[in-house]
Amino acid sequence: MSFSVAPFLIMAVSLVLILVGAWILLRQKWLWQWIKGSLGLAVVGLAVYLVLVALNLYSFHELTEETPVATVSFRAIGDQSYIATVTRNDGSTEDFRLNGDQWQLDARIVKWKTPFSLLGLKPGYQLDRIQGRYFALEDERSKERTLYSLSRDPLGMDIWRQAREGWSFLVDARYGSAAYLPMADGAIFEVTVPPSGGLIGRPLNGSAQQAVAGWQ
């Protein structure tokens, strides 16, 4: 089942729960009223929670066999300083000034818990951040570090962070990080996410291949 179907299913369940909760709250008689009122409020609260989760899940993208998530290209603007252009799958681009010798891209990964995984729901990913680092330890300690968020301020509840803190019954969360790769003028890399969740960066042109070969 496609990852994009999950928010629709959760939204549908939450709407049914809202109707059930409203029906319970509108019925009458005292002890019964109190019990039903509490139950109705709990049902409505659960429904609101599911709506917030569904809204947040729209910011994730389906993770298939090995999903390309972005390409990253570099233009040198000074000594150990580059403009990194991140191009997402939807064609949108963003430029970031990275300092250092190497770069790394991180993503948030969510995987459905049982029994939801048994429905065939696929995991999802969301680009999280890009950063640069220096190869020399002395430079890493003394020179300016650069790190940028790639998140797009999604709606609803932060289901990934909630899962990392152990508060989600829907999904498990993990970080996916590409290995540090060298920055070089004119280099272009493709970043993919395999089912295991760890990101893979691959050189796409001669400048990138030459840079990688020089670090090995």
GROMACS .gro file of C-alpha atoms in nm:
model
  216
    1MET     CA    1   0.000   0.000   0.000
    2SER     CA    2   0.134   0.342  -0.092
    3PHE     CA    3   0.269   0.561   0.191
    4SER     CA    4   0.057   0.850   0.063
    5VAL     CA    5  -0.261   0.648   0.135
    6ALA     CA    6  -0.187   0.638   0.510
    7PRO     CA    7  -0.283   1.000   0.590
    8PHE     CA    8  -0.618   0.950   0.412
    9LEU     CA    9  -0.687   0.631   0.613
   10ILE     CA   10  -0.595   0.800   0.942
   11MET     CA   11  -0.806   1.104   0.854
   12ALA     CA   12  -1.105   0.878   0.772
   13VAL     CA   13  -1.071   0.691   1.105
   14SER     CA   14  -1.046   1.022   1.295
   15LEU     CA   15  -1.365   1.153   1.131
   16VAL     CA   16  -1.551   0.834   1.228
   17LEU     CA   17  -1.423   0.873   1.586
   18ILE     CA   18  -1.540   1.235   1.597
   19LEU     CA   19  -1.890   1.126   1.490
   20VAL     CA   20  -1.895   0.845   1.749
   21GLY     CA   21  -1.772   1.081   2.022
   22ALA     CA   22  -2.030   1.345   1.931
   23TRP     CA   23  -2.308   1.083   1.932
   24ILE     CA   24  -2.204   0.964   2.281
   25LEU     CA   25  -2.184   1.321   2.417
   26LEU     CA   26  -2.532   1.407   2.290
   27ARG     CA   27  -2.705   1.116   2.476
   28GLN     CA   28  -2.843   1.165   2.831
   29LYS     CA   29  -2.882   1.051   3.202
   30TRP     CA   30  -2.645   1.105   3.494
   31LEU     CA   31  -2.389   0.828   3.577
   32TRP     CA   32  -2.437   0.720   3.223
   33GLN     CA   33  -2.390   1.079   3.110
   34TRP     CA   34  -2.067   1.116   3.304
   35ILE     CA   35  -1.925   0.786   3.174
   36LYS     CA   36  -2.038   0.856   2.822
   37GLY     CA   37  -1.918   1.215   2.842
   38SER     CA   38  -1.570   1.104   2.952
   39LEU     CA   39  -1.564   0.837   2.684
   40GLY     CA   40  -1.685   1.085   2.424
   41LEU     CA   41  -1.417   1.338   2.517
   42ALA     CA   42  -1.150   1.065   2.501
   43VAL     CA   43  -1.272   0.960   2.158
   44VAL     CA   44  -1.275   1.318   2.031
   45GLY     CA   45  -0.928   1.374   2.179
   46LEU     CA   46  -0.797   1.064   2.000
   47ALA     CA   47  -0.955   1.187   1.678
   48VAL     CA   48  -0.788   1.528   1.709
   49TYR     CA   49  -0.454   1.357   1.775
   50LEU     CA   50  -0.494   1.143   1.462
   51VAL     CA   51  -0.580   1.450   1.253
   52LEU     CA   52  -0.258   1.622   1.369
   53VAL     CA   53  -0.058   1.307   1.290
   54ALA     CA   54  -0.215   1.278   0.945
   55LEU     CA   55  -0.132   1.641   0.864
   56ASN     CA   56   0.232   1.585   0.963
   57LEU     CA   57   0.259   1.266   0.755
   58TYR     CA   58   0.188   1.470   0.441
   59SER     CA   59   0.540   1.614   0.477
   60PHE     CA   60   0.695   1.268   0.432
   61HIS     CA   61   0.756   1.092   0.100
   62GLU     CA   62   0.720   0.722   0.025
   63LEU     CA   63   1.035   0.512   0.057
   64THR     CA   64   1.053   0.230  -0.198
   65GLU     CA   65   1.334  -0.010  -0.295
   66GLU     CA   66   1.605   0.258  -0.325
   67THR     CA   67   1.460   0.605  -0.352
   68PRO     CA   68   1.656   0.901  -0.496
   69VAL     CA   69   1.585   1.192  -0.260
   70ALA     CA   70   1.808   1.475  -0.390
   71THR     CA   71   2.106   1.578  -0.597
   72VAL     CA   72   2.372   1.802  -0.447
   73SER     CA   73   2.609   2.012  -0.659
   74PHE     CA   74   2.899   2.233  -0.548
   75ARG     CA   75   3.055   2.559  -0.659
   76ALA     CA   76   3.373   2.682  -0.491
   77ILE     CA   77   3.361   3.042  -0.363
   78GLY     CA   78   3.681   3.044  -0.159
   79ASP     CA   79   3.924   2.832   0.037
   80GLN     CA   80   3.722   2.556   0.207
   81SER     CA   81   3.400   2.737   0.117
   82TYR     CA   82   3.135   2.620  -0.130
   83ILE     CA   83   2.783   2.692  -0.248
   84ALA     CA   84   2.591   2.364  -0.223
   85THR     CA   85   2.277   2.346  -0.438
   86VAL     CA   86   2.026   2.088  -0.314
   87THR     CA   87   1.772   1.979  -0.577
   88ARG     CA   88   1.477   1.782  -0.442
   89ASN     CA   89   1.268   1.525  -0.629
   90ASP     CA   90   1.000   1.784  -0.700
   91GLY     CA   91   1.255   1.998  -0.889
   92SER     CA   92   1.283   2.272  -0.624
   93THR     CA   93   1.635   2.394  -0.541
   94GLU     CA   94   1.800   2.564  -0.244
   95ASP     CA   95   2.150   2.709  -0.208
   96PHE     CA   96   2.359   2.683   0.109
   97ARG     CA   97   2.709   2.810   0.189
   98LEU     CA   98   2.904   2.518   0.336
   99ASN     CA   99   3.246   2.555   0.498
  100GLY     CA  100   3.492   2.270   0.518
  101ASP     CA  101   3.620   1.982   0.308
  102GLN     CA  102   3.332   1.733   0.329
  103TRP     CA  103   2.952   1.737   0.337
  104GLN     CA  104   2.673   1.520   0.474
  105LEU     CA  105   2.296   1.505   0.413
  106ASP     CA  106   2.056   1.371   0.678
  107ALA     CA  107   1.696   1.255   0.652
  108ARG     CA  108   1.421   1.150   0.890
  109ILE     CA  109   1.286   0.797   0.835
  110VAL     CA  110   0.955   0.662   0.969
  111LYS     CA  111   0.854   0.296   0.958
  112TRP     CA  112   0.510   0.170   1.051
  113LYS     CA  113   0.470  -0.044   1.361
  114THR     CA  114   0.277  -0.370   1.373
  115PRO     CA  115  -0.015  -0.407   1.298
  116PHE     CA  116   0.002  -0.110   1.056
  117SER     CA  117   0.302  -0.258   0.873
  118LEU     CA  118   0.094  -0.572   0.807
  119LEU     CA  119  -0.137  -0.357   0.595
  120GLY     CA  120   0.150  -0.312   0.351
  121LEU     CA  121   0.212   0.054   0.439
  122LYS     CA  122   0.557   0.157   0.316
  123PRO     CA  123   0.805   0.364   0.519
  124GLY     CA  124   0.853   0.734   0.447
  125TYR     CA  125   1.133   0.989   0.453
  126GLN     CA  126   1.176   1.363   0.501
  127LEU     CA  127   1.495   1.560   0.427
  128ASP     CA  128   1.627   1.699   0.754
  129ARG     CA  129   1.959   1.888   0.724
  130ILE     CA  130   2.285   1.939   0.534
  131GLN     CA  131   2.618   2.020   0.693
  132GLY     CA  132   2.986   2.064   0.619
  133ARG     CA  133   3.288   1.954   0.817
  134TYR     CA  134   3.666   1.993   0.803
  135PHE     CA  135   3.895   1.699   0.740
  136ALA     CA  136   4.163   1.819   0.981
  137LEU     CA  137   4.071   1.795   1.349
  138GLU     CA  138   4.237   2.131   1.423
  139ASP     CA  139   4.021   2.303   1.156
  140GLU     CA  140   3.710   2.129   1.289
  141ARG     CA  141   3.775   2.270   1.635
  142SER     CA  142   3.874   2.623   1.539
  143LYS     CA  143   3.697   2.719   1.214
  144GLU     CA  144   3.335   2.810   1.148
  145ARG     CA  145   3.094   2.515   1.122
  146THR     CA  146   2.792   2.528   0.890
  147LEU     CA  147   2.469   2.331   0.929
  148TYR     CA  148   2.130   2.406   0.771
  149SER     CA  149   1.780   2.268   0.817
  150LEU     CA  150   1.606   2.123   0.511
  151SER     CA  151   1.272   2.085   0.691
  152ARG     CA  152   0.975   2.273   0.545
  153ASP     CA  153   0.784   2.339   0.871
  154PRO     CA  154   0.511   2.075   0.818
  155LEU     CA  155   0.165   2.108   0.967
  156GLY     CA  156   0.034   1.908   1.260
  157MET     CA  157   0.224   1.716   1.527
  158ASP     CA  158   0.592   1.623   1.485
  159ILE     CA  159   0.531   1.248   1.464
  160TRP     CA  160   0.900   1.170   1.397
  161ARG     CA  161   1.023   1.347   1.712
  162GLN     CA  162   0.739   1.196   1.911
  163ALA     CA  163   0.840   0.848   1.794
  164ARG     CA  164   1.207   0.915   1.880
  165GLU     CA  165   1.096   0.995   2.235
  166GLY     CA  166   0.893   0.673   2.254
  167TRP     CA  167   0.547   0.833   2.247
  168SER     CA  168   0.411   0.704   1.916
  169PHE     CA  169   0.206   0.386   1.875
  170LEU     CA  170   0.198   0.435   1.497
  171VAL     CA  171   0.558   0.455   1.374
  172ASP     CA  172   0.922   0.397   1.464
  173ALA     CA  173   1.169   0.676   1.382
  174ARG     CA  174   1.533   0.674   1.283
  175TYR     CA  175   1.796   0.901   1.131
  176GLY     CA  176   1.934   0.833   0.786
  177SER     CA  177   2.274   0.990   0.718
  178ALA     CA  178   2.492   0.975   0.410
  179ALA     CA  179   2.861   0.906   0.472
  180TYR     CA  180   3.072   1.221   0.463
  181LEU     CA  181   3.180   1.291   0.104
  182PRO     CA  182   3.428   1.547  -0.031
  183MET     CA  183   3.324   1.887  -0.163
  184ALA     CA  184   3.481   1.996  -0.492
  185ASP     CA  185   3.417   2.267  -0.748
  186GLY     CA  186   3.171   2.140  -1.012
  187ALA     CA  187   3.104   1.810  -0.832
  188ILE     CA  188   2.752   1.664  -0.847
  189PHE     CA  189   2.626   1.384  -0.622
  190GLU     CA  190   2.300   1.187  -0.606
  191VAL     CA  191   2.163   1.087  -0.265
  192THR     CA  192   1.939   0.781  -0.233
  193VAL     CA  193   1.769   0.604   0.057
  194PRO     CA  194   1.774   0.221   0.056
  195PRO     CA  195   1.515   0.020   0.255
  196SER     CA  196   1.765  -0.009   0.542
  197GLY     CA  197   1.727   0.367   0.598
  198GLY     CA  198   2.092   0.480   0.572
  199LEU     CA  199   2.151   0.740   0.299
  200ILE     CA  200   2.394   0.672   0.012
  201GLY     CA  201   2.573   0.947  -0.181
  202ARG     CA  202   2.702   0.863  -0.529
  203PRO     CA  203   2.916   1.078  -0.765
  204LEU     CA  204   2.734   1.173  -1.086
  205ASN     CA  205   3.010   1.344  -1.286
  206GLY     CA  206   3.384   1.343  -1.337
  207SER     CA  207   3.455   1.616  -1.080
  208ALA     CA  208   3.272   1.421  -0.812
  209GLN     CA  209   3.438   1.091  -0.906
  210GLN     CA  210   3.781   1.254  -0.902
  211ALA     CA  211   3.711   1.412  -0.561
  212VAL     CA  212   3.600   1.079  -0.413
  213ALA     CA  213   3.901   0.898  -0.561
  214GLY     CA  214   4.130   1.160  -0.406
  215TRP     CA  215   3.991   1.090  -0.056
  216GLN     CA  216   4.021   0.712  -0.078
   0.00000   0.00000   0.00000
